[in-house]
Amino acid sequence: MASPAQQLPPGWAAEWDQNAQRYLFIETATGRTQWEPPFADPEGINPAPSGSPPPAAHHGKRRQYAAGQTQAYYGAETIAPPGPGYGAPPAQPGQQQPQLFTPGLSGEGQFSQQQVGAPPGQAPYYAPTQPEPEYINAPGFGQGAPYQQPGVNTLTDQFSQMNVGQKGLRLFTTNLLAAPPDPLELHRPPPDIVLPPNSCLSNSPLANADSSYQRCTVNAIPTSHSLLQKSKLPLGLVITPYRTVKEGDEPVPLVTDTVIARCRRCRTYINPYVQFIDGGNRWRCCMCSMSNEVPQLFDWDQVRNQPGDRWARAELNHGVVEFVAPTEYMVRPPQPAVYVFLIDVSHNAIQSGMVATATRTILENLDRIPNEDNRTKVAFIAFDVSLYFFSLPAGSPDTSMLVVSDIDDVFLPKPTDLLVNLTESRTAIESLLGRLNDMFQDNHTIGSAMGPALQAGFKLMSHIGGKIQVLSASLPSVGAGALKNREDPKVLGTSKESALLQAASPFYKTFAIECSRAQVSVDMFLFSSGYQDVATLACLPHYTAGHTYFYPAFNASRTEDAIKFAHEFGEILAMPIMLEAVMRVRASKNLRMSAFHGNFFVRSTDLLAMPSVPQDLSYAIEIQIEDNLTAPFVVLQTAVLHTTCYGERRIRVITTALPTTSNLSEVFASADQVAIATLLSNKAVERSLTHKLEDARDAVFNKMVEILSAYKASMTAAGAGASAQLAISENLKMLPVLLLGLLKNVGIRQSAQIPPDLRAYAQCLLTALPSQLLIPYIYPTFYSLHNMPPECGTVGEHGIIMPQPLPLTSERLERHGLFLIEDGQTIFLWVGRDAVPQLIMDVFNLPNYEVLRGGKTTLPVLDNPFSQRLNAVIQKTREMRRGVYYPHLYVVKEDGEPPLRLWALSCLIQDRADVLPSYQQFISQLRDKVNGSSY
């Protein structure tokens, strides 16, 4: 770390005083001297610890994220420097009016320094030109003499190294009216977690869970409910317990010795934030302060059969860890993975090519279905208005079909060979999948007995549990769970519209609860060209921890449709799932989990039942502060007890420690805008179902007004009076545009044109996507391609180099340009009407713009550098985020079909659209509301 002498503001010098063993600071203009550094900036210098000469280095370990982690989470793309004319004019914090100030910074010159402390165009909070604060986790134990508390001198040293005199995060105020949104802000890590000294046993930078597993809406917890109320910030946790581990990610360490230390009172798992006492024989729980015995084998290395190093144990060094569970964590032996496929074979399903594509995809992916121990079982049931079972005897290629027409009282036509071992019956399964489409090729039956098919699948597997994959191309019309077409254009856009987003039949919820009890999870794949009542059918995945996938107007004769479905379905089949899972979140004393959002069933007050946990599904939990917090930090711990699909019972434990604060400015400075937007998305969808869509939109808008009003009243000079500015902390400046994106999202948007199925599916995504996928879904990414720097689309240190993202406004579109807009679900390639023929030739292999056709397409890879770079950018866009989604690519001509143009332009959320405001109008509305509430 640089010495203080190198970090002084202009006009100051520093000299090392040998007698005092510290720096003396001299103001060169006046000759005035002082011992204190000339500015108190926790992002600048650390006062040198007393007794250490200039060269002394600090510990290099910090609580912040390791350099690559956040980048890896967002796809590890390297953002190229902007080409000529790129990017929005940078927000200049130096231009802010002196009216905006931060209470608590009353020292001489500190206020003015805060206002101009950032280099132009760069958020001062994240300023990389200065060293970040180093919060050293000096281990209290295991270094030097074991089990001894560090001496007073050591502590003093550590305190001075940890900026304890300048505790907490700096708050920088920005004026939203003068600072346009910068998309790069969303790629920054959340605010630092600044824990008090000696709160952690470990030096490891991984002692706190990475934000991609678990992130809190504020990284400094208010000590009282009244302080939280004063800030108006929502307090909640966003959890993705089973996110995919991509290349470059830290793998989750596995503890295999089945020695699991838990608190006797609150059942917290031992973690890096407990304390060892009584010479290391006992440990004090960080949640309830109970003293517990250390298990006898905790310090024993069972692999080498010798005493082990306690400090090397994964659970004392990692915020995310997985234990192999001993037998007392099992109600029954671990079950095999079971997959039951319910395939709609009615006329619509056959004609659209869904059946042929699905059976081919299953056939091609049989080897990818998790089956390491050869225990996996599968079954196939086809349905139209009857049910068709398939007997798949082991070791024989012969399959026979058994038809059950009595759908009012579903029964299994045969006791054996319907649910079979994937390995033993492999030849019969391959034979069936090869012939299934042809068997029903001439089926003209219209109608769907999906409910009875679900009951049959449930009967087959309820003694084991597992996954039902439903592939349906029509509205369920006969038997249990039959639905009617309730789509009514007159209702769209009115207060009655939310009724179309609620389940039409109680069958799906009651059946889902039965499934949950039997450890059965349901995934829905919906393909209808007409109304399919996604809102009702999505109930099943919602309560059984599955997921819904929607392919409107699917037609396999369009290769793009077939490729998208085959890719996504193949990835889902290959996904290693957690089975028979239960999840519970524990928190320090006086914190309570008050509301839960996501795909699961709440079994008791805080136990979430999930028959299977797919990868990359997110859950949001609201937290309530019940009484004043007296501890210097709190701990939030998520535990998921599950069976792997390879037959091993495990517990995944995710631990996050956060400091407490009684300082409102620290609460604002620690707020995580991405986590807040994720939580508010979940709350908005829930409100639209319990109340009305309009109520959901109002609640989002009012929450933003409340936060801005609270900030203005307590953090700026304007206080309760009217102000010409709109102040917010630097780390929240993208929140208004994220919430504007949410208000303009198909799931919430005010419109009389959105089909209920599309709206219901968008709401499924808003509640299930992890932050990394949700943020682009509500705030899409926008690139200019025709003038991207030459290195974009080539391979750099972190893979393909991506262009600089642009603000989401059509002002950036050029008539001769080529642009890419994507939201993680769809990619639009916007072609300007004056695009030069050479550009059209290089990209599409066509002579000019006139012959280019808009619509869903696959881009050719041509023998020219621009085509190859462009294809690399599109490929990276499809792969850079976690999840199974494979977005369609649409070519949009500037003067092409109006519906497609409007769809693409609706992604540019900073523009005005229909009755929805532009970003500038939205900010003005917010300012008027904030000022109006103060008269």
GROMACS .gro file of C-alpha atoms in nm, residues 533-902:
model
  370
  533ASP     CA    1  -5.350  -1.989  -1.924
  534VAL     CA    2  -4.985  -1.970  -1.819
  535ALA     CA    3  -5.098  -1.796  -1.497
  536THR     CA    4  -5.284  -2.108  -1.379
  537LEU     CA    5  -5.037  -2.369  -1.505
  538ALA     CA    6  -4.740  -2.182  -1.353
  539CYS     CA    7  -4.892  -2.251  -1.008
  540LEU     CA    8  -4.754  -2.604  -1.017
  541PRO     CA    9  -4.388  -2.509  -1.066
  542HIS     CA   10  -4.434  -2.216  -0.826
  543TYR     CA   11  -4.532  -2.428  -0.526
  544THR     CA   12  -4.314  -2.731  -0.611
  545ALA     CA   13  -3.989  -2.538  -0.667
  546GLY     CA   14  -3.989  -2.603  -1.040
  547HIS     CA   15  -3.984  -2.352  -1.324
  548THR     CA   16  -4.204  -2.254  -1.618
  549TYR     CA   17  -4.069  -2.222  -1.975
  550PHE     CA   18  -4.285  -2.060  -2.241
  551TYR     CA   19  -4.243  -2.089  -2.620
  552PRO     CA   20  -4.537  -1.892  -2.769
  553ALA     CA   21  -4.642  -1.997  -3.121
  554PHE     CA   22  -4.370  -2.264  -3.131
  555ASN     CA   23  -4.308  -2.410  -3.474
  556ALA     CA   24  -4.019  -2.652  -3.521
  557SER     CA   25  -4.014  -2.592  -3.897
  558ARG     CA   26  -3.846  -2.260  -3.804
  559THR     CA   27  -3.502  -2.386  -3.711
  560GLU     CA   28  -3.458  -2.099  -3.461
  561ASP     CA   29  -3.755  -2.227  -3.256
  562ALA     CA   30  -3.630  -2.585  -3.262
  563ILE     CA   31  -3.273  -2.484  -3.168
  564LYS     CA   32  -3.385  -2.264  -2.878
  565PHE     CA   33  -3.611  -2.529  -2.724
  566ALA     CA   34  -3.365  -2.814  -2.783
  567HIS     CA   35  -3.081  -2.614  -2.624
  568GLU     CA   36  -3.281  -2.511  -2.317
  569PHE     CA   37  -3.448  -2.850  -2.265
  570GLY     CA   38  -3.112  -3.027  -2.309
  571GLU     CA   39  -2.951  -2.802  -2.046
  572ILE     CA   40  -3.240  -2.867  -1.805
  573LEU     CA   41  -3.210  -3.245  -1.851
  574ALA     CA   42  -2.835  -3.229  -1.786
  575MET     CA   43  -2.869  -3.002  -1.482
  576PRO     CA   44  -2.754  -3.155  -1.153
  577ILE     CA   45  -3.055  -3.089  -0.929
  578MET     CA   46  -3.089  -3.088  -0.550
  579LEU     CA   47  -3.369  -3.325  -0.442
  580GLU     CA   48  -3.584  -3.347  -0.125
  581ALA     CA   49  -3.463  -3.006  -0.013
  582VAL     CA   50  -3.567  -2.789   0.279
  583MET     CA   51  -3.429  -2.439   0.328
  584ARG     CA   52  -3.421  -2.221   0.639
  585VAL     CA   53  -3.263  -1.881   0.694
  586ARG     CA   54  -3.136  -1.805   1.044
  587ALA     CA   55  -3.036  -1.461   1.164
  588SER     CA   56  -2.887  -1.296   1.470
  589LYS     CA   57  -3.105  -1.217   1.768
  590ASN     CA   58  -3.382  -0.960   1.703
  591LEU     CA   59  -3.386  -1.020   1.326
  592ARG     CA   60  -3.678  -1.219   1.185
  593MET     CA   61  -3.760  -1.347   0.837
  594SER     CA   62  -4.101  -1.192   0.774
  595ALA     CA   63  -4.199  -1.269   0.412
  596PHE     CA   64  -4.080  -1.513   0.146
  597HIS     CA   65  -4.084  -1.479  -0.234
  598GLY     CA   66  -3.996  -1.744  -0.492
  599ASN     CA   67  -4.082  -2.095  -0.609
  600PHE     CA   68  -4.135  -2.310  -0.297
  601PHE     CA   69  -4.398  -2.401  -0.038
  602VAL     CA   70  -4.368  -2.252   0.311
  603ARG     CA   71  -4.417  -2.560   0.526
  604SER     CA   72  -4.394  -2.403   0.873
  605THR     CA   73  -4.329  -2.042   0.972
  606ASP     CA   74  -3.983  -2.029   0.815
  607LEU     CA   75  -3.915  -2.373   0.663
  608LEU     CA   76  -3.924  -2.364   0.283
  609ALA     CA   77  -4.002  -2.698   0.120
  610MET     CA   78  -3.846  -2.755  -0.222
  611PRO     CA   79  -3.886  -3.102  -0.375
  612SER     CA   80  -3.606  -3.010  -0.611
  613VAL     CA   81  -3.384  -2.704  -0.633
  614PRO     CA   82  -3.288  -2.620  -0.991
  615GLN     CA   83  -2.967  -2.428  -1.051
  616ASP     CA   84  -2.977  -2.048  -1.084
  617LEU     CA   85  -3.320  -1.994  -0.932
  618SER     CA   86  -3.344  -1.703  -0.693
  619TYR     CA   87  -3.546  -1.642  -0.376
  620ALA     CA   88  -3.609  -1.315  -0.192
  621ILE     CA   89  -3.679  -1.290   0.181
  622GLU     CA   90  -3.785  -0.981   0.372
  623ILE     CA   91  -3.628  -0.922   0.714
  624GLN     CA   92  -3.780  -0.743   1.011
  625ILE     CA   93  -3.587  -0.579   1.296
  626GLU     CA   94  -3.789  -0.680   1.604
  627ASP     CA   95  -3.583  -0.510   1.873
  628ASN     CA   96  -3.271  -0.295   1.896
  629LEU     CA   97  -2.952  -0.465   1.780
  630THR     CA   98  -2.671  -0.430   2.033
  631ALA     CA   99  -2.409  -0.653   1.869
  632PRO     CA  100  -2.144  -0.482   1.650
  633PHE     CA  101  -2.235  -0.714   1.362
  634VAL     CA  102  -2.509  -0.959   1.265
  635VAL     CA  103  -2.495  -1.289   1.082
  636LEU     CA  104  -2.744  -1.424   0.825
  637GLN     CA  105  -2.714  -1.794   0.748
  638THR     CA  106  -2.904  -1.992   0.485
  639ALA     CA  107  -2.897  -2.371   0.517
  640VAL     CA  108  -3.030  -2.604   0.244
  641LEU     CA  109  -3.058  -2.972   0.339
  642HIS     CA  110  -3.085  -3.176   0.019
  643THR     CA  111  -3.002  -3.498  -0.162
  644THR     CA  112  -2.773  -3.467  -0.462
  645CYS     CA  113  -2.892  -3.637  -0.779
  646TYR     CA  114  -2.603  -3.880  -0.719
  647GLY     CA  115  -2.764  -4.011  -0.400
  648GLU     CA  116  -2.573  -3.825  -0.127
  649ARG     CA  117  -2.743  -3.628   0.154
  650ARG     CA  118  -2.578  -3.287   0.193
  651ILE     CA  119  -2.620  -2.951   0.364
  652ARG     CA  120  -2.523  -2.632   0.184
  653VAL     CA  121  -2.458  -2.346   0.428
  654ILE     CA  122  -2.429  -1.985   0.309
  655THR     CA  123  -2.315  -1.732   0.571
  656THR     CA  124  -2.308  -1.353   0.541
  657ALA     CA  125  -2.191  -1.125   0.823
  658LEU     CA  126  -2.287  -0.757   0.814
  659PRO     CA  127  -2.193  -0.472   1.049
  660THR     CA  128  -2.460  -0.285   1.243
  661THR     CA  129  -2.475   0.092   1.246
  662SER     CA  130  -2.670   0.365   1.420
  663ASN     CA  131  -2.557   0.614   1.156
  664LEU     CA  132  -2.812   0.685   0.882
  665SER     CA  133  -2.547   0.797   0.634
  666GLU     CA  134  -2.376   0.456   0.663
  667VAL     CA  135  -2.708   0.281   0.598
  668PHE     CA  136  -2.749   0.481   0.274
  669ALA     CA  137  -2.383   0.437   0.175
  670SER     CA  138  -2.413   0.060   0.215
  671ALA     CA  139  -2.738   0.015   0.019
  672ASP     CA  140  -2.716  -0.235  -0.268
  673GLN     CA  141  -2.927  -0.107  -0.559
  674VAL     CA  142  -2.924  -0.440  -0.744
  675ALA     CA  143  -3.052  -0.634  -0.441
  676ILE     CA  144  -3.317  -0.365  -0.374
  677ALA     CA  145  -3.441  -0.383  -0.736
  678THR     CA  146  -3.454  -0.766  -0.714
  679LEU     CA  147  -3.654  -0.759  -0.390
  680LEU     CA  148  -3.893  -0.491  -0.520
  681SER     CA  149  -3.952  -0.696  -0.841
  682ASN     CA  150  -4.068  -0.988  -0.627
  683LYS     CA  151  -4.286  -0.764  -0.409
  684ALA     CA  152  -4.440  -0.593  -0.714
  685VAL     CA  153  -4.544  -0.925  -0.870
  686GLU     CA  154  -4.695  -1.045  -0.543
  687ARG     CA  155  -4.886  -0.718  -0.502
  688SER     CA  156  -5.021  -0.739  -0.858
  689LEU     CA  157  -5.172  -1.079  -0.770
  690THR     CA  158  -5.309  -0.993  -0.424
  691HIS     CA  159  -5.429  -0.645  -0.527
  692LYS     CA  160  -5.420  -0.495  -0.876
  693LEU     CA  161  -5.150  -0.426  -1.134
  694GLU     CA  162  -5.199  -0.056  -1.077
  695ASP     CA  163  -5.136  -0.103  -0.703
  696ALA     CA  164  -4.811  -0.284  -0.782
  697ARG     CA  165  -4.693   0.004  -1.004
  698ASP     CA  166  -4.793   0.262  -0.744
  699ALA     CA  167  -4.611   0.071  -0.470
  700VAL     CA  168  -4.285   0.068  -0.674
  701PHE     CA  169  -4.313   0.439  -0.757
  702ASN     CA  170  -4.403   0.534  -0.399
  703LYS     CA  171  -4.113   0.333  -0.255
  704MET     CA  172  -3.872   0.531  -0.476
  705VAL     CA  173  -4.036   0.858  -0.364
  706GLU     CA  174  -4.005   0.752   0.002
  707ILE     CA  175  -3.635   0.670  -0.031
  708LEU     CA  176  -3.562   1.002  -0.208
  709SER     CA  177  -3.768   1.198   0.047
  710ALA     CA  178  -3.590   1.028   0.338
  711TYR     CA  179  -3.252   1.102   0.182
  712LYS     CA  180  -3.340   1.465   0.115
  713ALA     CA  181  -3.479   1.522   0.464
  714SER     CA  182  -3.189   1.368   0.656
  715MET     CA  183  -2.888   1.389   0.426
  716THR     CA  184  -2.909   1.726   0.245
  717ALA     CA  185  -2.921   2.092   0.337
  718ALA     CA  186  -3.268   2.126   0.184
  719GLY     CA  187  -3.411   1.916   0.467
  720ALA     CA  188  -3.788   1.931   0.451
  721GLY     CA  189  -3.800   2.231   0.216
  722ALA     CA  190  -3.847   2.224  -0.160
  723SER     CA  191  -3.533   2.172  -0.368
  724ALA     CA  192  -3.440   2.226  -0.731
  725GLN     CA  193  -3.231   1.909  -0.716
  726LEU     CA  194  -3.299   1.542  -0.659
  727ALA     CA  195  -3.038   1.401  -0.425
  728ILE     CA  196  -2.948   1.037  -0.370
  729SER     CA  197  -2.633   0.858  -0.260
  730GLU     CA  198  -2.387   0.770  -0.536
  731ASN     CA  199  -2.434   0.395  -0.482
  732LEU     CA  200  -2.812   0.424  -0.541
  733LYS     CA  201  -2.809   0.644  -0.848
  734MET     CA  202  -2.911   0.359  -1.082
  735LEU     CA  203  -3.208   0.258  -0.864
  736PRO     CA  204  -3.455   0.503  -1.025
  737VAL     CA  205  -3.375   0.377  -1.376
  738LEU     CA  206  -3.393   0.013  -1.260
  739LEU     CA  207  -3.737   0.075  -1.110
  740LEU     CA  208  -3.842   0.260  -1.426
  741GLY     CA  209  -3.734  -0.054  -1.617
  742LEU     CA  210  -3.943  -0.265  -1.379
  743LEU     CA  211  -4.246  -0.039  -1.432
  744LYS     CA  212  -4.200  -0.076  -1.809
  745ASN     CA  213  -4.149  -0.454  -1.794
  746VAL     CA  214  -4.414  -0.670  -1.962
  747GLY     CA  215  -4.501  -0.825  -1.624
  748ILE     CA  216  -4.605  -0.493  -1.465
  749ARG     CA  217  -4.642  -0.241  -1.749
  750GLN     CA  218  -4.954  -0.033  -1.798
  751SER     CA  219  -5.094  -0.145  -2.134
  752ALA     CA  220  -5.412  -0.281  -2.291
  753GLN     CA  221  -5.216  -0.473  -2.556
  754ILE     CA  222  -5.027  -0.739  -2.356
  755PRO     CA  223  -5.172  -1.094  -2.381
  756PRO     CA  224  -5.226  -1.245  -2.032
  757ASP     CA  225  -4.996  -1.540  -2.111
  758LEU     CA  226  -4.702  -1.313  -2.192
  759ARG     CA  227  -4.766  -1.107  -1.880
  760ALA     CA  228  -4.794  -1.415  -1.657
  761TYR     CA  229  -4.470  -1.560  -1.798
  762ALA     CA  230  -4.288  -1.228  -1.745
  763GLN     CA  231  -4.404  -1.237  -1.382
  764CYS     CA  232  -4.262  -1.591  -1.347
  765LEU     CA  233  -3.926  -1.456  -1.464
  766LEU     CA  234  -3.941  -1.150  -1.236
  767THR     CA  235  -3.977  -1.373  -0.930
  768ALA     CA  236  -3.739  -1.654  -1.028
  769LEU     CA  237  -3.441  -1.497  -1.205
  770PRO     CA  238  -3.124  -1.435  -1.003
  771SER     CA  239  -3.001  -1.074  -0.998
  772GLN     CA  240  -2.745  -1.142  -1.270
  773LEU     CA  241  -3.027  -1.233  -1.514
  774LEU     CA  242  -3.298  -1.009  -1.367
  775ILE     CA  243  -3.109  -0.679  -1.401
  776PRO     CA  244  -3.067  -0.707  -1.782
  777TYR     CA  245  -3.430  -0.826  -1.800
  778ILE     CA  246  -3.550  -0.495  -1.651
  779TYR     CA  247  -3.258  -0.281  -1.775
  780PRO     CA  248  -3.149  -0.428  -2.112
  781THR     CA  249  -2.803  -0.397  -2.264
  782PHE     CA  250  -2.751  -0.177  -2.571
  783TYR     CA  251  -2.440  -0.180  -2.791
  784SER     CA  252  -2.339   0.011  -3.101
  785LEU     CA  253  -2.180  -0.245  -3.335
  786HIS     CA  254  -2.099  -0.065  -3.661
  787ASN     CA  255  -1.833   0.152  -3.494
  788MET     CA  256  -1.721  -0.073  -3.210
  789PRO     CA  257  -1.345  -0.062  -3.139
  790PRO     CA  258  -1.142  -0.316  -3.338
  791GLU     CA  259  -1.067  -0.532  -3.032
  792CYS     CA  260  -1.439  -0.594  -2.960
  793GLY     CA  261  -1.543  -0.944  -3.058
  794THR     CA  262  -1.187  -1.071  -3.032
  795VAL     CA  263  -1.053  -1.288  -2.752
  796GLY     CA  264  -0.898  -1.097  -2.462
  797GLU     CA  265  -0.767  -1.198  -2.123
  798HIS     CA  266  -1.119  -1.276  -1.991
  799GLY     CA  267  -1.270  -1.418  -2.309
  800ILE     CA  268  -1.450  -1.221  -2.579
  801ILE     CA  269  -1.411  -0.844  -2.538
  802MET     CA  270  -1.751  -0.675  -2.542
  803PRO     CA  271  -1.836  -0.323  -2.662
  804GLN     CA  272  -1.918  -0.043  -2.420
  805PRO     CA  273  -2.287  -0.052  -2.318
  806LEU     CA  274  -2.486   0.261  -2.409
  807PRO     CA  275  -2.765   0.435  -2.220
  808LEU     CA  276  -3.106   0.298  -2.318
  809THR     CA  277  -3.230   0.581  -2.534
  810SER     CA  278  -3.311   0.598  -2.907
  811GLU     CA  279  -3.106   0.920  -2.924
  812ARG     CA  280  -2.810   0.683  -2.962
  813LEU     CA  281  -2.956   0.510  -3.269
  814GLU     CA  282  -2.802   0.628  -3.598
  815ARG     CA  283  -2.964   0.588  -3.938
  816HIS     CA  284  -2.655   0.430  -4.087
  817GLY     CA  285  -2.579   0.211  -3.785
  818LEU     CA  286  -2.606  -0.145  -3.659
  819PHE     CA  287  -2.707  -0.189  -3.293
  820LEU     CA  288  -2.767  -0.477  -3.055
  821ILE     CA  289  -3.031  -0.461  -2.778
  822GLU     CA  290  -3.075  -0.761  -2.548
  823ASP     CA  291  -3.251  -0.842  -2.219
  824GLY     CA  292  -3.124  -1.197  -2.157
  825GLN     CA  293  -3.440  -1.347  -2.316
  826THR     CA  294  -3.432  -1.187  -2.662
  827ILE     CA  295  -3.162  -1.027  -2.879
  828PHE     CA  296  -3.252  -0.754  -3.131
  829LEU     CA  297  -3.019  -0.653  -3.413
  830TRP     CA  298  -3.135  -0.305  -3.515
  831VAL     CA  299  -3.038  -0.205  -3.871
  832GLY     CA  300  -3.060   0.163  -3.967
  833ARG     CA  301  -3.232   0.245  -4.299
  834ASP     CA  302  -2.921   0.420  -4.436
  835ALA     CA  303  -2.685   0.132  -4.355
  836VAL     CA  304  -2.422   0.114  -4.629
  837PRO     CA  305  -2.441  -0.188  -4.863
  838GLN     CA  306  -2.094  -0.303  -4.751
  839LEU     CA  307  -2.218  -0.338  -4.390
  840ILE     CA  308  -2.523  -0.540  -4.506
  841MET     CA  309  -2.297  -0.756  -4.722
  842ASP     CA  310  -2.044  -0.815  -4.441
  843VAL     CA  311  -2.312  -0.912  -4.186
  844PHE     CA  312  -2.598  -1.074  -4.381
  845ASN     CA  313  -2.435  -1.162  -4.714
  846LEU     CA  314  -2.702  -0.959  -4.896
  847PRO     CA  315  -2.644  -0.681  -5.153
  848ASN     CA  316  -2.833  -0.397  -4.978
  849TYR     CA  317  -3.079  -0.291  -4.705
  850GLU     CA  318  -3.387  -0.323  -4.929
  851VAL     CA  319  -3.360  -0.702  -4.972
  852LEU     CA  320  -3.295  -0.763  -4.602
  853ARG     CA  321  -3.591  -0.923  -4.421
  854GLY     CA  322  -3.670  -0.855  -4.058
  855GLY     CA  323  -3.773  -1.117  -3.803
  856LYS     CA  324  -3.636  -1.421  -3.623
  857THR     CA  325  -3.314  -1.533  -3.783
  858THR     CA  326  -2.981  -1.708  -3.755
  859LEU     CA  327  -2.688  -1.490  -3.849
  860PRO     CA  328  -2.449  -1.640  -4.107
  861VAL     CA  329  -2.080  -1.664  -4.015
  862LEU     CA  330  -1.906  -1.509  -4.315
  863ASP     CA  331  -1.546  -1.499  -4.420
  864ASN     CA  332  -1.478  -1.144  -4.308
  865PRO     CA  333  -1.346  -1.009  -3.976
  866PHE     CA  334  -1.654  -0.798  -3.892
  867SER     CA  335  -1.895  -1.091  -3.933
  868GLN     CA  336  -1.679  -1.311  -3.712
  869ARG     CA  337  -1.648  -1.042  -3.442
  870LEU     CA  338  -2.023  -0.974  -3.451
  871ASN     CA  339  -2.104  -1.345  -3.418
  872ALA     CA  340  -1.858  -1.369  -3.127
  873VAL     CA  341  -2.037  -1.081  -2.949
  874ILE     CA  342  -2.376  -1.252  -3.001
  875GLN     CA  343  -2.239  -1.587  -2.887
  876LYS     CA  344  -2.091  -1.427  -2.575
  877THR     CA  345  -2.424  -1.252  -2.507
  878ARG     CA  346  -2.595  -1.592  -2.509
  879GLU     CA  347  -2.338  -1.757  -2.285
  880MET     CA  348  -2.212  -1.493  -2.043
  881ARG     CA  349  -2.484  -1.523  -1.780
  882ARG     CA  350  -2.585  -1.816  -1.567
  883GLY     CA  351  -2.902  -2.002  -1.659
  884VAL     CA  352  -3.032  -2.221  -1.941
  885TYR     CA  353  -3.180  -1.946  -2.159
  886TYR     CA  354  -3.086  -1.929  -2.526
  887PRO     CA  355  -3.225  -1.596  -2.653
  888HIS     CA  356  -3.376  -1.572  -3.002
  889LEU     CA  357  -3.214  -1.326  -3.243
  890TYR     CA  358  -3.443  -1.086  -3.430
  891VAL     CA  359  -3.334  -0.859  -3.713
  892VAL     CA  360  -3.523  -0.529  -3.679
  893LYS     CA  361  -3.525  -0.289  -3.973
  894GLU     CA  362  -3.570   0.077  -3.888
  895ASP     CA  363  -3.865   0.101  -4.127
  896GLY     CA  364  -3.970  -0.264  -4.087
  897GLU     CA  365  -4.280  -0.422  -3.934
  898PRO     CA  366  -4.424  -0.188  -3.667
  899PRO     CA  367  -4.492  -0.459  -3.400
  900LEU     CA  368  -4.132  -0.582  -3.413
  901ARG     CA  369  -3.994  -0.226  -3.414
  902LEU     CA  370  -4.208  -0.130  -3.116
   0.00000   0.00000   0.00000
